[in-house]
């Protein structure tokens, strides 16, 4: 009986999940998303080409891999259509390899409008959401009002849509919000709604499945399955810095409800983190840097959102938060991303505790959003050398893949001080770092 492996972000999202899922996909038959929706932006680069995926799993660029959008995911048909068509233009036909769970909920245009209305009503306390309708859609799911992918085939779909839309309009009136000035992806509400319905029709050519049966049968039949997380543990609706979080369970537990697999069927849990930290949107970020170092991280790491283009807030690695995320998901293997961003740093700081209410603690306090947590830092020497190899003009690493396979499997191109940095983290967190990424290309990795 095969088990399902999981890949999760351990920080505030954008750790590089897309890159790693793509790099791991040759080892899997099926890649499945289990939560989140088009709030995600997962970047994959190879051969000088760049792809950003929102609703679609990151296994789609590997021929032969089946990609499943699970029941825990929420879908905007217009956005999903755009993604599928974009990939088709680039030569990736998903008609045979993309499966969609009947139970996945639909993001209605009015869910997006409500997201904007809620943010406006919050004023300065706004979450800084991606405005993709995530919170309102998951709210309707738990309030038992939502519409699901499987519903689009039913004769009364349009009526049910209208009834939910009217409910949303009443909610908007209550916060003094109307659709007249609203722009959704640069369009009026009416124009978006029209495209949304065209998206619904378009999706009918894809295969809808009862994903819980599909996944369990695939595992029974010896297939290898990788669950791809979206967002990051510190944005989890239960354990993140509530209310500055997303609206789903992004931790390993989310795989059980988001795909219908039992806890006993979970295999490896790959936890991925950046060698520093970033966050988009509002909310506590104890190690945030407001100085030139923060700006260097942003520029070197191109820290601008893949979904919204917003500049990401940047800061030092936060080890108590990382250890917390590892605990919540039972991470078995760590993967450290974007180490190259700090290649030239003389000194690198990492937070090992917080000072909070006059005491030092290694735990995240309940009141993290209202109280100031001052990080306690340890300074480590930078490695001050380029990791890995030179790149060609189009950004791909020099040398044939075969040379690469050999080279990236050796530890001897990890500079000594970087190895010290890695060991410091491993000692603190108690889980081995098995994979070090030093560039956006799918090949720029060192396996330890
Ligand atoms: P995701 O949401 O977790 O998939 O991450 P994003 O795609 O939103 O953001 C990660 C960004 O970092 C993307 O632009 C990647 O191409 C890039 N990236 C991934 N790994 C590395 C790395 O090791 N070094 C550098 N410099 N960039 C990386
Ligand atoms: P990936 O999968 C980074 C953040 C938003 C906001 C909060 C709530 O690319 O790592 P939402 O639209 O979900 O209601 O916004 O969560 N957020 C992300 N930040 N990466 C993401 O996804 C995110 N998805 C949501 O910025 O602070
Ligand atoms: Mg992202």
Tab-separated table of C-alpha atoms and ligand atoms in Angstrom:
chain	number	residue	atom	x	y	z
A	1	UNK	CA	0.000	0.000	0.000
A	2	UNK	CA	1.589	3.242	-1.130
A	3	UNK	CA	1.494	6.388	0.952
A	4	UNK	CA	0.982	9.933	-0.208
A	5	UNK	CA	3.926	12.323	0.148
A	6	UNK	CA	3.319	15.980	0.903
A	7	UNK	CA	5.191	19.161	0.068
A	8	UNK	CA	4.344	22.181	2.217
A	9	UNK	CA	5.484	25.768	2.657
A	10	UNK	CA	6.638	26.388	6.231
A	11	UNK	CA	6.660	30.191	6.287
A	12	UNK	CA	4.249	32.798	4.882
A	13	UNK	CA	4.032	31.343	1.385
A	14	UNK	CA	6.188	31.868	-1.717
A	15	UNK	CA	8.923	29.589	-0.410
A	16	UNK	CA	9.459	28.080	-3.867
A	17	UNK	CA	6.925	25.231	-3.743
A	18	UNK	CA	6.271	25.347	-7.504
A	19	UNK	CA	9.947	24.915	-8.320
A	20	UNK	CA	10.395	21.956	-5.988
A	21	UNK	CA	7.173	20.167	-6.955
A	22	UNK	CA	8.252	20.442	-10.588
A	23	UNK	CA	11.725	19.138	-9.715
A	24	UNK	CA	10.253	16.176	-7.779
A	25	UNK	CA	7.520	15.311	-10.301
A	26	UNK	CA	9.613	12.795	-12.302
A	27	UNK	CA	9.373	10.587	-9.159
A	28	UNK	CA	5.553	10.738	-9.072
A	29	UNK	CA	2.587	9.589	-11.168
A	30	UNK	CA	0.101	12.085	-9.742
A	31	UNK	CA	0.462	15.584	-8.281
A	32	UNK	CA	-2.552	16.899	-6.356
A	33	UNK	CA	-3.458	20.261	-4.867
A	34	UNK	CA	-5.518	19.949	-1.669
A	35	UNK	CA	-6.350	23.496	-0.550
A	36	UNK	CA	-6.233	27.140	-1.517
A	37	UNK	CA	-7.105	28.479	-4.920
A	38	UNK	CA	-5.918	31.215	-7.256
A	39	UNK	CA	-4.428	33.098	-4.285
A	40	UNK	CA	-1.439	30.816	-4.914
A	41	UNK	CA	1.227	31.746	-7.439
A	42	UNK	CA	3.707	28.930	-8.018
A	43	UNK	CA	6.647	29.687	-10.297
A	44	UNK	CA	8.516	27.107	-12.350
A	45	UNK	CA	11.537	27.922	-14.492
A	46	UNK	CA	13.515	25.839	-16.907
A	47	UNK	CA	15.323	26.316	-20.204
A	48	UNK	CA	14.986	30.085	-19.788
A	49	UNK	CA	11.157	29.834	-19.691
A	50	UNK	CA	9.002	30.853	-16.747
A	51	UNK	CA	5.526	29.602	-15.831
A	52	UNK	CA	3.313	30.836	-12.977
A	53	UNK	CA	0.521	28.480	-11.884
A	54	UNK	CA	-2.425	29.475	-9.674
A	55	UNK	CA	-5.082	26.771	-9.609
A	56	UNK	CA	-3.229	24.027	-11.461
A	57	UNK	CA	-0.791	21.628	-9.749
A	58	UNK	CA	2.885	22.104	-10.548
A	59	UNK	CA	3.290	18.628	-12.062
A	60	UNK	CA	1.770	19.757	-15.374
A	61	UNK	CA	5.059	20.546	-17.050
A	62	UNK	CA	6.269	16.964	-16.754
A	63	UNK	CA	4.899	14.757	-19.553
A	64	UNK	CA	2.824	11.821	-18.348
A	65	UNK	CA	2.061	13.175	-14.885
A	66	UNK	CA	-1.617	13.315	-13.898
A	67	UNK	CA	-2.590	16.511	-12.080
A	68	UNK	CA	-5.540	16.600	-9.741
A	69	UNK	CA	-7.318	19.650	-8.334
A	70	UNK	CA	-8.637	18.158	-5.093
A	71	UNK	CA	-11.890	18.698	-3.210
A	72	UNK	CA	-10.282	21.108	-0.738
A	73	UNK	CA	-9.299	23.518	-3.520
A	74	UNK	CA	-11.538	26.394	-4.610
A	75	UNK	CA	-11.777	27.265	-8.288
A	76	UNK	CA	-12.450	30.378	-10.313
A	77	UNK	CA	-13.463	28.942	-13.744
A	78	UNK	CA	-12.338	32.057	-15.627
A	79	UNK	CA	-8.891	32.059	-14.024
A	80	UNK	CA	-8.522	28.302	-14.454
A	81	UNK	CA	-9.479	28.534	-18.110
A	82	UNK	CA	-6.889	31.260	-18.677
A	83	UNK	CA	-4.234	29.082	-17.108
A	84	UNK	CA	-5.144	26.012	-19.146
A	85	UNK	CA	-5.178	28.018	-22.387
A	86	UNK	CA	-1.865	29.674	-21.535
A	87	UNK	CA	-0.270	26.272	-21.015
A	88	UNK	CA	-1.820	24.951	-24.248
A	89	UNK	CA	-0.174	27.823	-26.149
A	90	UNK	CA	3.152	26.848	-24.606
A	91	UNK	CA	2.635	23.283	-25.873
A	92	UNK	CA	1.155	21.609	-22.761
A	93	UNK	CA	-2.224	20.064	-23.557
A	94	UNK	CA	-3.976	19.259	-20.270
A	95	UNK	CA	-7.137	17.675	-21.641
A	96	UNK	CA	-6.012	14.141	-20.769
A	97	UNK	CA	-3.934	14.877	-17.685
A	98	UNK	CA	-5.927	17.375	-15.617
A	99	UNK	CA	-8.598	16.031	-13.274
A	100	UNK	CA	-10.925	18.164	-11.173
A	101	UNK	CA	-12.716	17.054	-8.011
A	102	UNK	CA	-16.501	17.205	-8.144
A	103	UNK	CA	-16.478	18.469	-4.576
A	104	UNK	CA	-14.162	21.439	-5.208
A	105	UNK	CA	-16.039	24.679	-4.485
A	106	UNK	CA	-16.563	27.465	-7.003
A	107	UNK	CA	-15.416	31.032	-6.484
A	108	UNK	CA	-18.256	33.202	-7.810
A	109	UNK	CA	-17.632	36.712	-9.136
A	110	UNK	CA	-19.585	37.980	-6.113
A	111	UNK	CA	-17.173	36.116	-3.807
A	112	UNK	CA	-14.448	38.273	-5.301
A	113	UNK	CA	-16.589	41.373	-4.860
A	114	UNK	CA	-17.238	40.416	-1.224
A	115	UNK	CA	-13.510	39.971	-0.649
A	116	UNK	CA	-13.024	43.576	-1.810
A	117	UNK	CA	-16.006	44.762	0.275
A	118	UNK	CA	-14.686	43.058	3.421
A	119	UNK	CA	-11.217	44.492	2.956
A	120	UNK	CA	-12.639	47.955	2.422
A	121	UNK	CA	-14.753	47.664	5.557
A	122	UNK	CA	-11.689	46.657	7.587
A	123	UNK	CA	-9.842	49.824	6.585
A	124	UNK	CA	-6.428	49.940	8.254
A	125	UNK	CA	-6.983	46.480	9.737
A	126	UNK	CA	-7.348	44.877	6.304
A	127	UNK	CA	-5.708	41.489	5.784
A	128	UNK	CA	-4.160	42.451	2.462
A	129	UNK	CA	-5.776	39.482	0.713
A	130	UNK	CA	-5.104	38.577	-2.898
A	131	UNK	CA	-8.704	39.685	-3.676
A	132	UNK	CA	-9.417	36.372	-5.395
A	133	UNK	CA	-12.493	35.675	-3.257
A	134	UNK	CA	-10.797	33.114	-1.000
A	135	UNK	CA	-12.285	34.080	2.391
A	136	UNK	CA	-15.893	34.472	1.183
A	137	UNK	CA	-15.791	31.170	-0.773
A	138	UNK	CA	-14.509	29.137	2.172
A	139	UNK	CA	-17.034	30.968	4.388
A	140	UNK	CA	-19.875	29.782	2.153
A	141	UNK	CA	-18.418	26.275	2.113
A	142	UNK	CA	-18.575	25.997	5.899
A	143	UNK	CA	-21.909	27.856	5.993
A	144	UNK	CA	-23.242	25.140	3.640
A	145	UNK	CA	-24.216	27.615	0.935
A	146	UNK	CA	-21.480	26.987	-1.641
A	147	UNK	CA	-21.644	25.729	-5.209
A	148	UNK	CA	-19.332	22.959	-6.328
A	149	UNK	CA	-17.760	21.904	-9.617
A	150	UNK	CA	-20.074	18.876	-9.737
A	151	UNK	CA	-23.065	21.251	-9.618
A	152	UNK	CA	-22.315	22.837	-12.984
A	153	UNK	CA	-23.940	19.900	-14.768
A	154	UNK	CA	-27.221	20.257	-12.888
A	155	UNK	CA	-30.249	21.772	-14.607
A	156	UNK	CA	-30.843	24.364	-11.899
A	157	UNK	CA	-27.222	25.589	-11.725
A	158	UNK	CA	-28.095	29.061	-12.996
A	159	UNK	CA	-30.902	29.446	-10.447
A	160	UNK	CA	-28.673	28.358	-7.602
A	161	UNK	CA	-26.021	30.777	-8.823
A	162	UNK	CA	-28.555	33.644	-8.859
A	163	UNK	CA	-29.799	32.795	-5.387
A	164	UNK	CA	-26.254	32.813	-3.937
A	165	UNK	CA	-25.452	35.999	-5.835
A	166	UNK	CA	-28.499	37.731	-4.331
A	167	UNK	CA	-27.393	36.625	-0.864
A	168	UNK	CA	-23.965	38.178	-1.552
A	169	UNK	CA	-25.495	41.419	-2.811
A	170	UNK	CA	-27.438	41.733	0.447
A	171	UNK	CA	-24.210	41.200	2.391
A	172	UNK	CA	-22.537	43.947	0.348
A	173	UNK	CA	-25.387	46.371	0.969
A	174	UNK	CA	-24.878	45.822	4.701
A	175	UNK	CA	-21.323	47.162	4.418
A	176	UNK	CA	-22.343	49.902	2.002
A	177	UNK	CA	-20.590	48.403	-1.009
A	178	UNK	CA	-21.923	48.152	-4.537
A	179	UNK	CA	-20.654	46.646	-7.759
A	180	UNK	CA	-20.741	49.794	-9.881
A	181	UNK	CA	-17.146	50.952	-9.391
A	182	UNK	CA	-15.663	47.484	-8.973
A	183	UNK	CA	-12.946	46.245	-11.322
A	184	UNK	CA	-12.152	42.544	-11.455
A	185	UNK	CA	-8.911	41.930	-13.324
A	186	UNK	CA	-9.420	45.247	-15.104
A	187	UNK	CA	-13.054	44.528	-16.059
A	188	UNK	CA	-16.477	45.581	-14.875
A	189	UNK	CA	-18.376	43.066	-12.755
A	190	UNK	CA	-20.756	42.305	-15.629
A	191	UNK	CA	-17.916	41.654	-18.085
A	192	UNK	CA	-16.232	39.358	-15.558
A	193	UNK	CA	-19.447	37.501	-14.827
A	194	UNK	CA	-19.911	36.816	-18.561
A	195	UNK	CA	-16.407	35.380	-18.851
A	196	UNK	CA	-16.986	33.403	-15.663
A	197	UNK	CA	-19.951	31.594	-17.252
A	198	UNK	CA	-17.909	30.971	-20.400
A	199	UNK	CA	-15.264	29.489	-18.109
A	200	UNK	CA	-17.865	27.177	-16.572
A	201	UNK	CA	-18.819	25.908	-20.047
A	202	UNK	CA	-15.162	25.528	-21.019
A	203	UNK	CA	-14.400	23.364	-17.981
A	204	UNK	CA	-17.076	20.841	-18.995
A	205	UNK	CA	-14.611	19.215	-21.426
A	206	UNK	CA	-12.393	18.147	-18.497
A	207	UNK	CA	-12.769	15.051	-16.401
A	208	UNK	CA	-14.483	15.575	-13.049
A	209	UNK	CA	-13.776	12.855	-10.492
A	210	UNK	CA	-14.647	11.818	-6.973
A	211	UNK	CA	-11.109	12.560	-5.951
A	212	UNK	CA	-11.256	10.644	-2.659
A	213	UNK	CA	-11.882	7.395	-4.545
A	214	UNK	CA	-9.448	8.323	-7.293
A	215	UNK	CA	-6.539	8.996	-4.923
A	216	UNK	CA	-7.124	6.029	-2.637
A	217	UNK	CA	-7.467	3.635	-5.558
A	218	UNK	CA	-4.340	5.086	-7.172
A	219	UNK	CA	-2.391	4.498	-3.948
A	220	UNK	CA	-3.821	0.963	-3.663
A	221	UNK	CA	-2.618	0.310	-7.204
A	222	UNK	CA	0.928	1.345	-6.382
A	223	UNK	CA	0.854	4.818	-7.915
A	224	UNK	CA	3.076	7.487	-6.434
A	225	UNK	CA	1.251	10.611	-5.354
A	226	UNK	CA	2.573	13.992	-4.227
A	227	UNK	CA	0.276	16.511	-2.507
A	228	UNK	CA	1.266	20.095	-3.259
A	229	UNK	CA	0.553	22.684	-0.594
A	230	UNK	CA	-0.283	26.296	-1.281
A	231	UNK	CA	0.434	29.282	0.998
A	232	UNK	CA	2.555	28.549	4.082
A	233	UNK	CA	2.050	27.260	7.632
A	234	UNK	CA	2.126	30.741	9.173
A	235	UNK	CA	-0.949	31.580	7.061
A	236	UNK	CA	-2.895	28.527	8.304
A	237	UNK	CA	-6.405	29.467	9.437
A	238	UNK	CA	-5.949	27.667	12.776
A	239	UNK	CA	-2.274	28.126	13.554
A	240	UNK	CA	-1.187	31.214	11.618
A	241	UNK	CA	-1.269	34.766	12.927
A	242	UNK	CA	-5.072	34.940	12.992
A	243	UNK	CA	-6.851	36.952	11.595
A	244	UNK	CA	-3.973	37.755	9.201
A	245	UNK	CA	-4.169	34.360	7.558
A	246	UNK	CA	-5.752	32.637	4.606
A	247	UNK	CA	-8.989	30.658	5.027
A	248	UNK	CA	-7.830	27.051	4.720
A	249	UNK	CA	-5.738	24.492	6.578
A	250	UNK	CA	-2.446	24.589	4.761
A	251	UNK	CA	-0.649	22.199	7.145
A	252	UNK	CA	-0.360	18.422	6.585
A	253	UNK	CA	-3.762	17.844	8.229
A	254	UNK	CA	-5.306	19.716	5.279
A	255	UNK	CA	-4.271	16.863	2.981
A	256	UNK	CA	-6.591	14.447	4.790
A	257	UNK	CA	-9.665	16.642	4.402
A	258	UNK	CA	-8.595	18.248	1.117
A	259	UNK	CA	-8.081	14.973	-0.728
A	260	UNK	CA	-9.895	12.386	1.375
A	261	UNK	CA	-6.884	10.385	2.506
A	262	UNK	CA	-6.514	8.953	6.004
A	263	UNK	CA	-3.674	10.129	8.304
A	264	UNK	CA	-2.215	6.603	8.230
A	265	UNK	CA	-1.686	6.985	4.472
A	266	UNK	CA	0.670	9.953	4.790
A	267	UNK	CA	4.285	9.200	3.877
A	268	UNK	CA	7.063	11.737	3.626
A	269	UNK	CA	6.363	15.350	4.534
A	270	UNK	CA	8.704	17.706	2.699
A	271	UNK	CA	8.808	21.091	4.367
A	272	UNK	CA	10.217	23.954	2.394
A	273	UNK	CA	11.520	27.288	3.631
A	274	UNK	CA	13.578	30.199	2.366
A	275	UNK	CA	16.998	30.812	3.911
A	276	UNK	CA	15.396	34.077	5.121
A	277	UNK	CA	11.725	35.105	5.476
A	278	UNK	CA	9.169	36.990	3.387
A	279	UNK	CA	5.539	37.901	3.854
A	280	UNK	CA	2.930	39.675	1.689
A	281	UNK	CA	-0.071	41.338	3.209
A	282	UNK	CA	-0.616	42.555	6.761
A	283	UNK	CA	0.208	40.766	10.017
A	284	UNK	CA	3.015	40.138	12.460
A	285	UNK	CA	6.491	39.457	11.123
A	286	UNK	CA	8.912	39.657	14.065
A	287	UNK	CA	12.138	39.447	12.031
A	288	UNK	CA	11.081	41.947	9.352
A	289	UNK	CA	13.844	44.294	8.191
A	290	UNK	CA	13.065	47.882	7.292
A	291	UNK	CA	16.651	48.768	6.382
A	292	UNK	CA	19.041	48.369	3.445
A	293	UNK	CA	19.512	44.654	4.231
A	294	UNK	CA	15.772	44.092	3.805
A	295	UNK	CA	15.935	45.911	0.476
A	296	UNK	CA	18.911	43.791	-0.617
A	297	UNK	CA	16.941	40.615	0.131
A	298	UNK	CA	14.000	41.996	-1.887
A	299	UNK	CA	16.154	42.949	-4.879
A	300	UNK	CA	18.441	39.882	-4.889
A	301	UNK	CA	15.513	37.543	-4.332
A	302	UNK	CA	13.140	39.368	-6.740
A	303	UNK	CA	10.647	39.388	-3.894
A	304	UNK	CA	7.566	40.638	-5.691
A	305	UNK	CA	4.345	38.602	-5.564
A	306	UNK	CA	3.734	36.037	-8.326
A	307	UNK	CA	-0.049	36.610	-8.063
A	308	UNK	CA	-0.414	40.288	-7.204
A	309	UNK	CA	3.012	41.793	-8.019
A	310	UNK	CA	3.126	43.369	-4.538
A	311	UNK	CA	6.586	43.861	-3.001
A	312	UNK	CA	7.137	41.189	-0.348
A	313	UNK	CA	8.194	42.183	3.154
A	314	UNK	CA	11.617	40.671	3.887
A	315	UNK	CA	13.515	39.694	7.038
A	316	UNK	CA	15.842	37.209	8.740
A	317	UNK	CA	15.059	33.537	9.232
A	318	UNK	CA	12.717	32.937	12.180
A	319	UNK	CA	13.641	29.600	13.769
A	320	UNK	CA	10.938	29.406	16.479
A	321	UNK	CA	8.315	29.871	13.719
A	322	UNK	CA	10.050	27.287	11.507
A	323	UNK	CA	10.186	24.746	14.327
A	324	UNK	CA	6.502	25.387	15.064
A	325	UNK	CA	5.601	24.686	11.420
A	326	UNK	CA	7.695	21.505	11.425
A	327	UNK	CA	5.860	20.345	14.571
A	328	UNK	CA	2.396	21.068	13.155
A	329	UNK	CA	2.947	18.994	10.015
A	330	UNK	CA	5.395	16.322	11.177
A	331	UNK	CA	7.953	17.369	8.569
A	332	UNK	CA	10.383	14.541	7.762
A	333	UNK	CA	12.684	16.308	5.273
A	334	UNK	CA	13.563	19.974	5.031
A	335	UNK	CA	14.363	21.855	1.841
A	336	UNK	CA	16.074	25.218	1.990
A	337	UNK	CA	15.424	27.644	-0.847
A	338	UNK	CA	17.032	30.810	-2.179
A	339	UNK	CA	20.317	30.440	-0.337
A	340	UNK	CA	21.957	32.221	-3.320
A	341	UNK	CA	20.157	35.449	-2.349
A	342	UNK	CA	22.541	35.828	0.602
A	343	UNK	CA	25.749	34.779	-1.257
A	344	UNK	CA	27.386	38.143	-0.634
A	345	UNK	CA	26.293	38.707	2.967
A	346	UNK	CA	29.118	39.125	5.478
A	347	UNK	CA	26.927	38.310	8.460
A	348	UNK	CA	23.576	36.566	8.605
A	349	UNK	CA	21.252	36.757	11.570
A	350	UNK	CA	18.718	34.152	12.635
A	351	UNK	CA	16.096	34.535	15.348
A	352	UNK	CA	16.306	31.771	17.947
A	353	UNK	CA	13.743	33.140	20.449
A	354	UNK	CA	11.429	36.094	21.090
A	355	UNK	CA	11.394	38.541	23.957
A	356	UNK	CA	7.783	39.001	24.850
A	357	UNK	CA	6.229	40.555	27.966
A	358	UNK	CA	9.683	40.734	29.542
A	359	UNK	CA	10.445	37.032	29.128
A	360	UNK	CA	12.333	35.061	26.530
A	361	UNK	CA	10.377	32.322	24.819
A	362	UNK	CA	10.839	29.912	21.945
A	363	UNK	CA	7.085	29.508	21.489
A	364	UNK	CA	4.729	31.602	19.391
A	365	UNK	CA	2.418	33.461	21.728
A	366	UNK	CA	-1.368	33.474	21.248
A	367	UNK	CA	-1.405	37.267	21.174
A	368	UNK	CA	1.218	37.552	18.436
A	369	UNK	CA	-0.954	40.030	16.529
A	370	UNK	CA	-1.456	42.516	19.320
A	371	UNK	CA	1.787	42.345	21.296
A	372	UNK	CA	5.288	43.181	20.151
A	373	UNK	CA	7.620	40.243	19.911
A	374	UNK	CA	11.227	41.255	19.825
A	375	UNK	CA	13.435	38.652	18.145
A	376	UNK	CA	16.537	37.365	19.892
A	377	UNK	CA	19.215	36.914	17.233
A	378	UNK	CA	22.312	34.827	16.754
A	379	UNK	CA	24.803	36.103	14.146
A	380	UNK	CA	26.470	33.667	11.798
A	381	UNK	CA	29.207	34.241	9.208
A	382	UNK	CA	28.095	34.522	5.578
A	383	UNK	CA	29.721	32.196	3.012
A	384	UNK	CA	30.583	35.041	0.641
A	385	UNK	CA	30.852	32.959	-2.481
A	386	UNK	CA	28.605	31.897	-5.307
A	387	UNK	CA	26.891	28.590	-4.778
A	388	UNK	CA	26.775	26.203	-7.699
A	389	UNK	CA	27.611	26.984	-11.268
A	390	UNK	CA	27.709	29.763	-13.758
A	391	UNK	CA	24.661	30.350	-15.876
A	392	UNK	CA	24.285	30.805	-19.630
A	393	UNK	CA	22.734	33.962	-21.043
A	394	UNK	CA	19.187	32.605	-20.935
A	395	UNK	CA	19.565	31.714	-17.266
A	396	UNK	CA	20.017	27.961	-17.529
A	397	UNK	CA	23.025	26.371	-15.850
A	398	UNK	CA	26.050	25.643	-18.044
A	399	UNK	CA	26.918	22.051	-18.763
A	400	UNK	CA	24.857	19.135	-20.000
A	401	UNK	CA	22.207	17.638	-17.717
A	402	UNK	CA	24.412	14.610	-17.243
A	403	UNK	CA	27.279	16.657	-15.841
A	404	UNK	CA	24.673	18.346	-13.730
A	405	UNK	CA	23.242	15.182	-12.333
A	406	UNK	CA	26.721	14.248	-11.146
A	407	UNK	CA	27.607	17.651	-9.809
A	408	UNK	CA	24.426	18.426	-7.928
A	409	UNK	CA	24.636	15.135	-6.105
A	410	UNK	CA	27.940	16.039	-4.504
A	411	UNK	CA	28.181	18.000	-1.328
A	412	UNK	CA	31.501	19.547	-2.188
A	413	UNK	CA	30.034	22.577	-3.890
A	414	UNK	CA	28.395	23.700	-0.651
A	415	UNK	CA	30.696	26.352	0.839
A	416	UNK	CA	31.848	25.557	4.373
A	417	UNK	CA	30.067	28.506	5.985
A	418	UNK	CA	26.827	27.621	4.217
A	419	UNK	CA	27.193	24.092	5.559
A	420	UNK	CA	27.573	25.660	9.036
A	421	UNK	CA	24.398	27.687	8.472
A	422	UNK	CA	22.537	24.544	7.411
A	423	UNK	CA	23.765	22.576	10.432
A	424	UNK	CA	22.764	25.391	12.788
A	425	UNK	CA	19.199	25.205	11.457
A	426	UNK	CA	19.132	21.409	11.551
A	427	UNK	CA	20.292	21.399	15.172
A	428	UNK	CA	17.640	23.896	16.184
A	429	UNK	CA	14.757	22.309	14.321
A	430	UNK	CA	15.767	18.661	14.651
A	431	UNK	CA	15.039	17.645	11.042
A	432	UNK	CA	17.638	17.159	8.267
A	433	UNK	CA	17.906	19.592	5.365
A	434	UNK	CA	18.082	17.265	2.386
A	435	UNK	CA	17.772	19.729	-0.477
A	436	UNK	CA	19.355	23.141	-0.982
A	437	UNK	CA	18.139	25.347	-3.827
A	438	UNK	CA	20.381	28.085	-5.151
A	439	UNK	CA	18.520	29.476	-8.156
A	440	UNK	CA	15.079	29.521	-9.792
A	441	UNK	CA	15.870	26.956	-12.486
A	442	UNK	CA	14.591	23.419	-11.891
A	443	UNK	CA	18.177	22.115	-11.976
A	444	UNK	CA	19.746	24.518	-9.484
A	445	UNK	CA	19.640	22.229	-6.480
A	446	UNK	CA	22.082	20.403	-4.260
A	447	UNK	CA	20.928	17.148	-2.692
A	448	UNK	CA	22.487	16.463	0.716
B	1	LIG	P1	5.702	29.379	-4.324
B	1	LIG	O1	4.448	30.164	-4.189
B	1	LIG	O2	6.100	28.726	-3.033
B	1	LIG	O3	5.680	28.396	-5.458
B	1	LIG	O4	6.846	30.434	-4.645
B	1	LIG	P2	6.762	31.652	-5.712
B	1	LIG	O5	6.844	31.092	-7.068
B	1	LIG	O6	5.624	32.539	-5.381
B	1	LIG	O7	8.056	32.468	-5.312
B	1	LIG	C1	9.326	31.887	-5.326
B	1	LIG	C2	10.202	32.702	-6.295
B	1	LIG	O8	11.569	32.383	-6.080
B	1	LIG	C3	9.935	32.376	-7.744
B	1	LIG	O9	10.152	33.528	-8.508
B	1	LIG	C4	10.990	31.316	-8.062
B	1	LIG	O10	11.332	31.279	-9.429
B	1	LIG	C5	12.148	31.802	-7.238
B	1	LIG	N1	13.046	30.757	-6.711
B	1	LIG	C6	12.756	29.502	-6.291
B	1	LIG	N2	13.845	28.926	-5.763
B	1	LIG	C7	14.850	29.832	-5.861
B	1	LIG	C8	16.208	29.836	-5.449
B	1	LIG	O11	16.733	28.909	-4.886
B	1	LIG	N3	16.932	30.990	-5.711
B	1	LIG	C9	16.380	32.076	-6.323
B	1	LIG	N4	17.148	33.128	-6.507
B	1	LIG	N5	15.101	32.088	-6.708
B	1	LIG	C10	14.340	30.996	-6.469
B	2	LIG	P1	1.578	30.741	-2.495
B	2	LIG	O1	0.882	29.408	-2.673
B	2	LIG	C1	1.974	34.355	-0.095
B	2	LIG	C2	-1.654	35.861	1.847
B	2	LIG	C3	-2.202	37.182	1.358
B	2	LIG	C4	-2.852	37.681	2.639
B	2	LIG	C5	-3.408	36.414	3.250
B	2	LIG	C6	-4.876	36.158	2.950
B	2	LIG	O2	1.998	31.386	-3.745
B	2	LIG	O3	2.657	30.600	-1.476
B	2	LIG	P2	-6.184	35.360	0.779
B	2	LIG	O4	-6.244	35.938	-0.590
B	2	LIG	O5	-5.696	33.952	0.844
B	2	LIG	O6	-7.463	35.533	1.535
B	2	LIG	O7	-5.102	36.283	1.552
B	2	LIG	O8	-2.629	35.352	2.735
B	2	LIG	N1	-1.457	34.842	0.789
B	2	LIG	C7	-0.272	34.475	0.308
B	2	LIG	N2	0.970	34.951	0.556
B	2	LIG	N3	1.825	33.313	-0.937
B	2	LIG	C8	0.595	32.799	-1.174
B	2	LIG	O9	0.397	31.681	-1.894
B	2	LIG	C9	-0.523	33.419	-0.578
B	2	LIG	N4	-1.855	33.190	-0.625
B	2	LIG	C10	-2.409	34.061	0.221
B	2	LIG	O10	-1.173	38.014	0.906
B	2	LIG	O11	-1.860	38.184	3.503
B	3	LIG	MG1	3.722	32.095	-4.549
